Coordinates of C-alpha atoms and ligand atoms in Angstrom, one line a residue:
M65 CA 251.5 17.7 -5.3
A66 CA 251.1 21.5 -5.1
Q67 CA 249.1 22.7 -2.2
Q68 CA 246.2 24.0 -4.3
Q69 CA 245.9 20.7 -6.1
E70 CA 246.0 18.8 -2.9
D71 CA 243.3 21.0 -1.5
K72 CA 241.1 20.3 -4.5
L73 CA 241.5 16.6 -4.2
K74 CA 240.7 16.8 -0.5
K75 CA 237.5 18.7 -1.3
I76 CA 236.4 16.1 -3.8
I77 CA 237.1 13.3 -1.4
A78 CA 235.1 15.1 1.4
H79 CA 232.3 16.0 -1.0
A80 CA 232.1 12.4 -2.4
K81 CA 231.7 11.1 1.1
E82 CA 229.3 13.8 2.4
Y83 CA 226.9 13.3 -0.5
G84 CA 226.9 9.5 -0.7
F85 CA 229.1 9.0 -3.7
I86 CA 232.2 7.2 -2.3
F87 CA 233.0 5.9 1.2
P88 CA 236.2 4.3 2.5
S89 CA 235.7 0.6 2.6
S90 CA 234.9 -0.9 6.1
E91 CA 235.1 2.6 7.5
I92 CA 233.8 1.6 11.0
Y93 CA 237.0 -0.5 11.2
D94 CA 239.1 2.5 10.1
G95 CA 239.0 1.6 6.4
L96 CA 241.0 -0.7 4.2
S97 CA 243.8 0.8 2.3
A98 CA 243.0 1.7 -1.3
V99 CA 239.6 0.0 -1.3
Y100 CA 236.4 2.1 -1.6
D101 CA 232.6 1.6 -1.5
Y102 CA 230.2 3.4 -3.7
G103 CA 227.2 5.0 -1.9
Q104 CA 223.7 5.7 -3.0
N105 CA 224.6 8.4 -5.5
G106 CA 228.0 6.9 -6.5
V107 CA 226.5 3.7 -7.7
E108 CA 224.0 5.5 -9.8
L109 CA 226.7 7.7 -11.4
K110 CA 228.8 4.6 -11.9
N111 CA 226.0 2.6 -13.5
N112 CA 225.2 5.6 -15.8
V113 CA 228.9 5.7 -16.9
K114 CA 228.8 2.0 -17.6
E115 CA 225.7 2.4 -19.6
Y116 CA 227.2 5.3 -21.6
W117 CA 230.3 3.2 -22.3
W118 CA 228.5 -0.1 -23.0
K119 CA 226.0 1.5 -25.4
S120 CA 228.6 3.5 -27.2
M121 CA 230.8 0.5 -27.8
V122 CA 228.3 -2.4 -28.2
Y123 CA 225.1 -0.8 -29.5
L124 CA 226.7 1.8 -31.7
N125 CA 229.0 -0.7 -33.4
E126 CA 227.3 -3.5 -35.3
N127 CA 230.4 -5.6 -35.1
I128 CA 231.0 -5.4 -31.3
V129 CA 229.4 -7.6 -28.7
G130 CA 229.7 -7.8 -25.0
I131 CA 230.5 -10.6 -22.5
D132 CA 230.8 -11.0 -18.8
S133 CA 233.6 -13.5 -17.9
A134 CA 234.4 -14.8 -14.4
I135 CA 237.0 -13.1 -12.2
F136 CA 238.7 -16.5 -11.5
M137 CA 240.4 -18.0 -14.5
H138 CA 242.6 -21.0 -15.1
P139 CA 246.0 -20.2 -13.6
R140 CA 247.7 -21.0 -16.9
V141 CA 245.9 -18.0 -18.4
W142 CA 248.2 -15.7 -16.4
K143 CA 251.3 -17.7 -17.4
A144 CA 250.4 -17.3 -21.0
S145 CA 249.6 -13.6 -20.7
G146 CA 252.9 -12.9 -19.1
H147 CA 251.4 -11.7 -15.8
V148 CA 253.0 -14.4 -13.6
D149 CA 256.5 -13.5 -14.8
A150 CA 256.3 -9.9 -15.7
F151 CA 253.4 -8.0 -14.1
N152 CA 255.8 -6.3 -11.7
D153 CA 256.4 -2.8 -10.5
P154 CA 259.8 -1.6 -9.3
L155 CA 259.6 -1.1 -5.5
I156 CA 261.8 1.0 -3.3
D157 CA 261.6 1.5 0.5
N158 CA 262.7 4.5 2.4
K159 CA 264.8 3.2 5.4
D160 CA 264.0 6.2 7.6
S161 CA 260.3 6.8 7.0
K162 CA 259.5 3.1 6.2
R163 CA 257.4 4.3 3.4
R164 CA 257.2 2.3 0.2
Y165 CA 257.3 3.8 -3.3
R166 CA 257.4 2.9 -6.9
A167 CA 260.8 3.8 -8.2
D168 CA 259.5 4.7 -11.6
Q169 CA 256.9 7.1 -10.1
L170 CA 259.5 8.8 -7.9
I171 CA 261.5 9.5 -11.1
E172 CA 258.5 10.6 -13.1
D173 CA 257.4 13.0 -10.4
Y174 CA 261.0 14.4 -10.3
M175 CA 260.8 15.0 -14.0
A176 CA 257.4 16.6 -13.7
R177 CA 258.9 19.0 -11.1
I178 CA 261.6 20.0 -13.5
E179 CA 259.0 20.7 -16.1
E180 CA 257.1 22.9 -13.6
K181 CA 260.3 24.9 -13.0
I182 CA 260.6 25.5 -16.7
L183 CA 257.0 26.7 -16.8
K184 CA 257.6 29.0 -13.9
E185 CA 260.6 30.6 -15.6
V186 CA 258.4 31.1 -18.7
A187 CA 255.7 32.8 -16.6
K188 CA 258.4 35.0 -14.9
G189 CA 259.8 36.0 -18.4
R190 CA 256.3 36.8 -19.6
R191 CA 255.7 39.1 -16.6
K192 CA 259.1 40.8 -17.2
F193 CA 258.9 41.4 -20.9
G194 CA 255.2 41.9 -21.3
D195 CA 254.0 42.2 -24.9
D196 CA 257.6 41.8 -26.2
F197 CA 257.8 38.3 -24.8
D198 CA 259.0 35.7 -27.3
E199 CA 258.4 32.3 -25.7
E200 CA 260.2 30.3 -28.4
K201 CA 263.4 32.5 -28.0
F202 CA 263.1 32.5 -24.2
L203 CA 263.0 28.7 -24.1
N204 CA 266.1 28.5 -26.3
T205 CA 268.2 31.1 -24.6
N206 CA 267.3 31.7 -21.0
P207 CA 270.2 30.1 -18.9
N208 CA 267.9 28.8 -16.2
V209 CA 265.6 27.2 -18.7
L210 CA 268.5 25.7 -20.6
R211 CA 270.0 24.3 -17.3
H212 CA 266.6 22.7 -16.4
K213 CA 266.1 21.4 -19.9
K214 CA 269.5 19.7 -20.0
K215 CA 268.9 18.0 -16.7
L216 CA 265.4 16.8 -17.8
E217 CA 266.8 15.4 -21.0
E218 CA 269.5 13.6 -19.1
V219 CA 267.2 12.0 -16.5
H220 CA 264.6 11.2 -19.2
S221 CA 267.0 9.3 -21.4
R222 CA 268.5 7.3 -18.5
Y223 CA 265.0 6.6 -17.2
V224 CA 263.6 5.4 -20.6
R225 CA 266.7 3.2 -21.1
A226 CA 266.4 1.7 -17.6
M227 CA 262.7 1.0 -18.0
N228 CA 263.1 -0.6 -21.4
D229 CA 266.0 -2.8 -20.1
N230 CA 264.2 -3.6 -16.8
D231 CA 267.4 -2.3 -15.2
L232 CA 266.5 -2.0 -11.5
K233 CA 270.1 -1.0 -10.5
E234 CA 270.0 1.9 -12.9
L235 CA 266.6 3.1 -11.5
Y236 CA 268.3 3.1 -8.1
N237 CA 271.3 5.0 -9.5
I238 CA 269.0 7.7 -11.0
I239 CA 267.3 8.2 -7.6
I240 CA 270.7 8.5 -5.8
D241 CA 272.4 10.6 -8.5
Y242 CA 269.7 13.2 -8.6
G243 CA 269.1 13.2 -4.9
I244 CA 265.5 12.3 -5.2
A245 CA 264.0 12.4 -1.7
D246 CA 261.0 10.7 0.0
P247 CA 258.2 13.2 -0.9
E248 CA 256.7 12.9 2.6
T249 CA 259.8 13.3 4.7
G250 CA 262.7 14.5 2.5
S251 CA 264.8 11.5 3.5
K252 CA 267.2 10.1 0.9
N253 CA 268.0 6.9 2.7
W254 CA 266.8 4.3 0.2
T255 CA 266.9 0.5 -0.1
E256 CA 267.8 -1.1 -3.4
V257 CA 265.0 -1.4 -6.1
R258 CA 263.2 -4.7 -6.2
Q259 CA 260.5 -6.3 -8.4
F260 CA 257.1 -6.7 -6.9
N261 CA 254.3 -8.8 -8.6
L262 CA 250.9 -7.1 -8.4
M263 CA 248.7 -10.1 -8.7
F264 CA 246.6 -11.3 -5.7
E265 CA 246.8 -15.0 -5.1
T266 CA 244.3 -17.3 -3.4
Q267 CA 243.5 -21.1 -3.4
F268 CA 240.9 -23.3 -4.9
G269 CA 239.9 -26.3 -2.7
S270 CA 241.0 -27.0 0.9
V271 CA 244.7 -27.3 1.7
A272 CA 244.3 -31.0 2.6
E273 CA 243.1 -31.8 -0.9
G274 CA 246.2 -30.2 -2.3
A275 CA 244.9 -26.7 -3.1
N276 CA 245.5 -25.0 -6.4
K277 CA 246.8 -21.5 -6.6
V278 CA 244.5 -19.1 -8.5
Y279 CA 244.6 -15.4 -9.0
L280 CA 242.2 -12.6 -8.8
R281 CA 242.3 -11.2 -12.4
P282 CA 244.4 -8.1 -12.7
E283 CA 242.6 -7.1 -15.9
T284 CA 239.5 -8.1 -17.7
A285 CA 241.1 -8.4 -21.1
Q286 CA 242.2 -12.1 -20.7
G287 CA 238.6 -13.1 -20.2
I288 CA 237.9 -11.8 -23.7
F289 CA 240.9 -13.5 -25.3
V290 CA 240.0 -16.9 -23.9
N291 CA 236.4 -16.5 -25.2
F292 CA 237.5 -15.4 -28.6
L293 CA 236.5 -18.7 -30.3
N294 CA 233.3 -19.1 -28.4
V295 CA 232.1 -15.6 -29.3
M296 CA 233.3 -15.7 -32.9
K297 CA 231.6 -19.0 -33.6
T298 CA 228.3 -18.5 -31.7
G299 CA 228.0 -14.8 -32.8
R300 CA 229.0 -15.6 -36.4
M301 CA 231.5 -12.7 -36.1
R302 CA 233.6 -11.7 -39.0
V303 CA 236.9 -9.8 -38.7
P304 CA 237.1 -6.9 -37.9
F305 CA 235.0 -7.4 -34.8
G306 CA 235.2 -6.6 -31.1
I307 CA 234.4 -8.0 -27.7
A308 CA 233.6 -5.7 -24.8
Q309 CA 233.5 -6.3 -21.1
I310 CA 233.0 -4.4 -17.9
G311 CA 234.2 -5.9 -14.7
K312 CA 236.3 -5.9 -11.6
A313 CA 240.1 -6.2 -11.6
F314 CA 242.5 -6.5 -8.7
R315 CA 246.0 -5.3 -8.3
N316 CA 248.2 -5.2 -5.2
E317 CA 249.4 -1.7 -5.9
I318 CA 252.5 -0.6 -4.1
V319 CA 251.5 3.0 -3.6
A320 CA 247.8 3.6 -3.4
R321 CA 247.2 7.0 -2.0
Q322 CA 245.2 8.9 -4.5
F323 CA 241.6 8.1 -3.7
V324 CA 239.9 6.1 -6.4
F325 CA 242.6 6.9 -8.9
R326 CA 244.7 3.9 -7.8
M327 CA 242.8 1.2 -6.0
R328 CA 243.5 -2.4 -5.1
E329 CA 240.0 -3.5 -6.3
F330 CA 238.7 -1.5 -9.2
E331 CA 236.6 -1.8 -12.4
Q332 CA 237.7 -1.7 -16.0
M333 CA 235.8 -1.3 -19.2
E334 CA 237.8 -3.0 -21.9
M335 CA 237.2 -3.7 -25.6
Q336 CA 239.4 -6.0 -27.7
F337 CA 239.1 -5.4 -31.4
F338 CA 240.3 -8.2 -33.7
V339 CA 241.6 -7.1 -37.1
R340 CA 243.4 -8.5 -40.1
P341 CA 247.2 -8.2 -39.6
G342 CA 248.5 -5.2 -41.4
T343 CA 245.4 -3.1 -40.8
E344 CA 246.0 -2.5 -37.1
M345 CA 247.4 1.0 -37.4
E346 CA 244.3 2.2 -39.1
W347 CA 242.1 0.7 -36.4
F348 CA 244.4 2.1 -33.7
D349 CA 243.9 5.6 -35.1
Y350 CA 240.2 5.0 -35.4
W351 CA 239.8 3.9 -31.8
K352 CA 242.1 6.6 -30.5
Q353 CA 239.8 9.2 -32.2
F354 CA 236.6 7.6 -31.1
R355 CA 237.6 7.2 -27.5
L356 CA 238.7 10.8 -27.3
L357 CA 235.4 11.9 -28.7
W358 CA 233.6 9.8 -26.1
H359 CA 235.4 11.7 -23.3
K360 CA 235.0 15.1 -24.9
N361 CA 231.3 14.5 -25.4
M362 CA 230.9 14.9 -21.7
G363 CA 231.4 18.6 -22.3
F364 CA 234.0 19.4 -19.6
G365 CA 236.3 21.1 -22.0
E366 CA 238.9 19.9 -24.5
E367 CA 241.8 21.3 -22.5
L368 CA 241.2 18.7 -19.8
Y369 CA 242.4 15.9 -22.1
R370 CA 245.7 15.1 -23.8
I371 CA 247.2 12.2 -25.6
H372 CA 250.4 10.7 -24.2
E373 CA 252.5 8.5 -26.4
H374 CA 254.1 5.6 -24.6
E375 CA 257.8 5.8 -24.3
K376 CA 258.2 2.2 -23.1
L377 CA 256.2 -0.1 -25.4
A378 CA 255.4 -3.4 -24.0
H379 CA 257.4 -6.0 -25.9
Y380 CA 254.3 -7.2 -27.8
A381 CA 252.8 -3.8 -28.6
N382 CA 253.5 -1.9 -31.8
A383 CA 251.7 1.3 -30.8
A384 CA 250.3 2.6 -27.5
V385 CA 248.8 5.9 -26.3
D386 CA 247.2 7.0 -23.1
I387 CA 244.3 9.4 -22.9
E388 CA 245.3 11.6 -20.0
F389 CA 242.9 13.7 -17.9
R390 CA 243.8 16.7 -15.8
F391 CA 242.9 15.3 -12.4
P392 CA 243.4 17.5 -9.3
M393 CA 246.8 15.8 -9.1
G394 CA 247.8 16.9 -12.6
F395 CA 247.5 15.1 -16.0
K396 CA 247.3 11.3 -15.4
E397 CA 246.3 8.2 -17.4
L398 CA 242.6 7.7 -17.7
E399 CA 242.5 5.3 -20.6
G400 CA 244.9 3.2 -22.6
I401 CA 244.7 2.4 -26.3
H402 CA 247.1 -0.3 -27.4
S403 CA 247.9 -2.1 -30.5
R404 CA 248.8 -5.6 -29.1
T405 CA 249.6 -7.4 -32.4
D406 CA 248.8 -11.2 -32.2
F407 CA 250.6 -11.5 -28.9
D408 CA 247.7 -12.6 -26.7
L409 CA 246.0 -15.0 -29.0
S410 CA 249.3 -16.6 -30.0
Q411 CA 250.3 -17.0 -26.4
H412 CA 247.0 -18.7 -25.6
E413 CA 247.4 -20.9 -28.7
K414 CA 250.7 -22.0 -27.3
Y415 CA 249.6 -22.6 -23.8
S416 CA 246.2 -24.2 -24.5
G417 CA 247.1 -26.1 -27.6
K418 CA 243.9 -24.8 -29.2
K419 CA 243.9 -23.0 -32.6
L420 CA 242.8 -19.4 -32.1
Q421 CA 242.5 -18.4 -35.7
Y422 CA 240.0 -16.8 -38.1
F423 CA 239.4 -18.0 -41.6
D424 CA 239.3 -14.9 -43.8
P425 CA 237.1 -15.7 -46.9
E426 CA 238.4 -12.7 -48.8
L427 CA 242.0 -13.8 -48.4
D428 CA 241.1 -17.5 -48.5
K429 CA 243.4 -18.2 -45.5
S430 CA 243.4 -18.5 -41.7
Y431 CA 245.4 -16.3 -39.4
V432 CA 245.7 -15.2 -35.8
P433 CA 244.0 -11.8 -35.8
Y434 CA 245.8 -8.7 -34.5
V435 CA 244.2 -6.8 -31.6
V436 CA 243.6 -3.2 -30.8
E437 CA 242.5 -2.7 -27.3
T438 CA 240.8 0.2 -25.5
S439 CA 241.0 0.0 -21.8
I440 CA 239.5 2.5 -19.4
G441 CA 239.2 2.6 -15.6
L442 CA 235.6 3.1 -14.5
D443 CA 236.6 4.5 -11.1
R444 CA 239.1 6.9 -12.7
T445 CA 236.3 8.1 -15.0
V446 CA 234.1 8.7 -11.9
L447 CA 236.9 10.7 -10.3
A448 CA 237.4 12.6 -13.5
I449 CA 233.6 13.5 -13.7
L450 CA 233.5 14.5 -10.0
S451 CA 236.5 16.7 -10.3
A452 CA 235.6 18.3 -13.6
S453 CA 232.0 19.0 -12.5
Y454 CA 232.7 20.3 -9.0
R455 CA 232.2 24.1 -8.8
E456 CA 231.9 26.5 -6.0
E457 CA 229.8 29.5 -7.0
D458 CA 229.4 32.8 -5.3
V459 CA 225.7 33.3 -5.0
S460 CA 225.8 36.2 -2.4
D461 CA 222.6 38.1 -2.3
K462 CA 221.7 41.4 -0.6
G463 CA 224.8 41.6 1.5
Q464 CA 224.6 37.9 2.5
T465 CA 227.6 36.0 1.4
E466 CA 226.9 32.5 0.2
T467 CA 228.5 29.9 -2.0
R468 CA 226.8 27.1 -3.6
V469 CA 228.5 23.9 -4.5
V470 CA 227.2 22.4 -7.7
L471 CA 228.2 19.2 -9.6
S472 CA 227.5 20.0 -13.2
I473 CA 227.5 16.4 -14.3
P474 CA 226.2 15.8 -17.8
P475 CA 222.4 15.2 -17.2
A476 CA 222.5 11.8 -18.9
L477 CA 225.0 10.6 -16.3
A478 CA 223.6 12.4 -13.2
P479 CA 222.7 10.0 -10.4
V480 CA 219.3 11.6 -9.7
K481 CA 217.5 13.2 -12.6
A482 CA 214.9 15.2 -10.7
A483 CA 213.9 15.9 -7.1
I484 CA 210.3 16.6 -6.1
F485 CA 209.5 18.8 -3.1
P486 CA 206.3 19.9 -1.5
L487 CA 206.7 23.5 -0.5
V488 CA 205.3 22.7 2.9
R489 CA 204.4 19.6 4.7
R490 CA 200.6 20.2 4.8
D491 CA 197.5 21.1 2.8
N492 CA 197.8 18.1 0.6
L493 CA 201.0 19.3 -1.0
P494 CA 203.0 16.2 0.0
D495 CA 200.3 14.0 -1.6
V496 CA 200.5 15.8 -4.9
A497 CA 204.3 15.7 -4.8
R498 CA 204.2 11.9 -4.1
K499 CA 201.9 11.4 -7.0
I500 CA 204.4 13.2 -9.3
H501 CA 207.2 11.1 -7.9
K502 CA 205.1 8.0 -8.7
M503 CA 204.4 9.2 -12.2
L504 CA 208.2 9.7 -12.9
H505 CA 209.8 6.8 -11.0
T506 CA 209.4 4.1 -13.5
R507 CA 211.4 6.1 -16.0
F508 CA 213.9 8.1 -14.0
N509 CA 215.8 7.9 -10.7
V510 CA 213.9 10.6 -8.9
A511 CA 214.1 11.8 -5.3
Y512 CA 211.4 13.0 -2.9
E513 CA 212.3 15.4 -0.1
E514 CA 210.2 17.4 2.3
K515 CA 212.6 18.2 5.1
D516 CA 214.3 21.7 5.5
S517 CA 213.7 24.9 3.7
I518 CA 213.3 24.9 -0.1
G519 CA 216.6 26.8 -0.4
K520 CA 218.4 24.1 1.5
R521 CA 216.8 21.3 -0.5
Y522 CA 217.9 23.1 -3.7
R523 CA 221.5 23.3 -2.4
R524 CA 221.5 19.6 -1.6
Q525 CA 220.4 18.6 -5.1
D526 CA 222.9 21.0 -6.6
A527 CA 225.6 19.2 -4.6
I528 CA 224.5 15.8 -6.0
G529 CA 224.2 17.2 -9.5
T530 CA 220.4 16.7 -10.0
P531 CA 219.4 18.6 -13.2
Y532 CA 215.9 19.5 -12.1
S533 CA 214.2 20.3 -8.8
I534 CA 210.4 20.4 -8.9
T535 CA 208.4 22.2 -6.3
V536 CA 204.7 21.6 -5.6
D537 CA 203.1 24.8 -4.1
Y538 CA 199.7 26.3 -3.6
Q539 CA 199.3 27.3 -7.2
T540 CA 199.8 23.6 -8.1
L541 CA 196.5 22.8 -6.4
E542 CA 194.8 25.4 -8.6
D543 CA 196.2 24.9 -12.0
N544 CA 198.3 21.7 -12.0
T545 CA 201.6 23.4 -12.7
V546 CA 204.8 23.1 -10.7
T547 CA 208.0 25.2 -10.4
V548 CA 210.9 23.6 -12.2
R549 CA 214.4 24.9 -11.2
D550 CA 217.4 24.3 -13.4
R551 CA 220.6 23.1 -11.7
D552 CA 222.9 25.1 -13.9
T553 CA 221.1 28.4 -14.5
M554 CA 219.1 28.3 -11.2
E555 CA 216.2 29.7 -13.4
Q556 CA 212.7 28.7 -12.5
Q557 CA 209.8 28.2 -14.7
R558 CA 206.2 27.0 -14.3
V559 CA 205.5 23.8 -16.1
P560 CA 202.2 21.7 -16.3
I561 CA 202.6 18.4 -14.5
D562 CA 201.8 16.3 -17.5
R563 CA 204.7 17.9 -19.4
L564 CA 207.3 16.8 -16.8
P565 CA 208.2 13.4 -18.3
Q566 CA 208.9 14.8 -21.7
M567 CA 210.8 17.8 -20.3
I568 CA 213.0 15.6 -18.1
E569 CA 213.6 13.1 -20.9
E570 CA 214.8 15.7 -23.3
R571 CA 217.4 16.9 -20.8
V572 CA 218.7 13.6 -19.5
S573 CA 218.3 11.4 -22.5
M574 CA 221.0 8.8 -22.9
A575 CA 219.9 8.3 -26.5
K576 CA 220.6 11.9 -27.4
F577 CA 223.9 11.8 -25.6
L578 CA 224.9 8.8 -27.7
E579 CA 223.7 10.4 -30.9
Q580 CA 226.4 13.0 -30.6
L581 CA 228.9 10.2 -31.0
D582 CA 227.1 8.5 -33.8
V583 CA 228.8 10.3 -36.6
Ligands
LIG224 P1 249.0 3.0 -14.3 O1 250.2 3.2 -15.1 O2 248.3 4.2 -13.8 O3 249.3 2.0 -13.2 P2 248.3 1.0 -16.1 O4 249.0 1.5 -17.3 O5 248.9 -0.1 -15.3 O6 248.0 2.2 -15.2 P3 246.4 -0.5 -17.6 O7 246.9 -1.8 -17.2 O8 246.5 0.0 -19.0 O9 246.8 0.6 -16.5 O10 244.8 -0.5 -17.2 C1 243.8 0.2 -18.0 C2 243.1 1.2 -17.2 O11 242.6 0.7 -15.9 C3 243.9 2.4 -16.8 O12 244.0 3.4 -17.8 C4 243.2 2.9 -15.5 O13 242.1 3.8 -15.9 C5 242.6 1.7 -14.9 N1 243.4 1.3 -13.8 C6 244.6 0.6 -13.8 N2 245.0 0.4 -12.5 C7 244.1 0.9 -11.7 C8 244.0 1.0 -10.3 N3 244.9 0.5 -9.5 N4 242.9 1.7 -9.8 C9 242.0 2.2 -10.6 N5 242.1 2.2 -11.9 C10 243.1 1.5 -12.5

């Protein structure tokens, strides 16, 4: 990771901790690797993101319903889904540093570095030739660029082949042939590449009774497939229809060093859409567009998102893309959209012996529906929101240098909607402020603060992303108006107390936020 990007991630991690968003798990015991706890503001943000996702998928779509299935599932589910045999990552150890890596990620990072080199050459060329710079020509003629491009193509084609063939020896050879080193220490002393299953196991029942092995689910999707019949029958669902679920998933990730981007316990928001075979590509495109719109609706800027087509399709998929987000560590997967054919339901038919089919009255026949899946990580979304909304602004005034840190979180998602402050802690101002708090707290998550100067209280709310700060002052006692300060513009206006609920609602309304998707 480039220094600047690393610094940005460090800042986000420190900010998330300082302002009660995300803490390392069991911190008083020095933390537990790749496990995190959400604090008082983090949980609010996370709940709001869940609400945004849930309502956009379940409420806005007449033919989608939600469920909440258990984390434990029958062990045969994971045999049928392929996870017992194939939910593996290629693992490699460095013999000197004793650090463990994913071989595929080492190679992908290596390719990303070559791409960076090409971009640097282009920037150099642009500086050198100024207005006469012809990027297209430069990319096709500059000897340095051509050398990098050739190498990239070479590594890339060997890598894709190795991943598709599950060829661990070839992954090892690529690492050795290109001298890919341990990113932490530079050592090239590697072990061979091995497969590592990512599922956590535990037991049901005591050992004496002959315990049964069970798994912590590595994805929420299977809970949807095994409930396909139940939901279809009880909900009188007709294809095409979808089932959505939000819940915890567990993966024993080999390398988990990027904050909540890669955790061992995390949350997913998944939707499986069951369609008539042959129509899956239309639906795949539809969901790709809709999900992209969902992300862009947060208003952080289109340039932060890109679509990445999968090079290695899972054997059962006939199309797959990732929506990537520009995290502080670079563009990385935030959400996957996959056309999974009839693989999952057919597998469960085979392993359970139950028919998992839909009778299509228009075609007058039964079939196993095809599935288009949208699968997004909740924690990654929270990280995306924190990193896109984090801003340091120079607010120096009259020779005094000052920066303010502000989280410009979309108001509908902000953890605290408004904070209420008495200007001073006397003359009845706290009582009035508390009354306002009481008037608002059944509708919004509002905060009350009376400690520190008003300036400091504003800064604290900016750092949490609170859209409005409301100050009760002496004028309030005379005319029942308060000062409302806007998080983004820092402008202040006087507002009658009885107008506050409506004013806040207009700004933070989830309904309005959703309406922008409802096209
Ligand atoms: P990656 O390639 O980054 O490991 P994946 O392709 O295995 O991810 P999926 O199985 O498609 O991920 O899971 C769907 C979504 O769940 C991902 O897009 C991501 O947002 C989230 N996710 C997956 N693994 C983790 C994890 N270890 N920590 C946090 N979120 C995760």
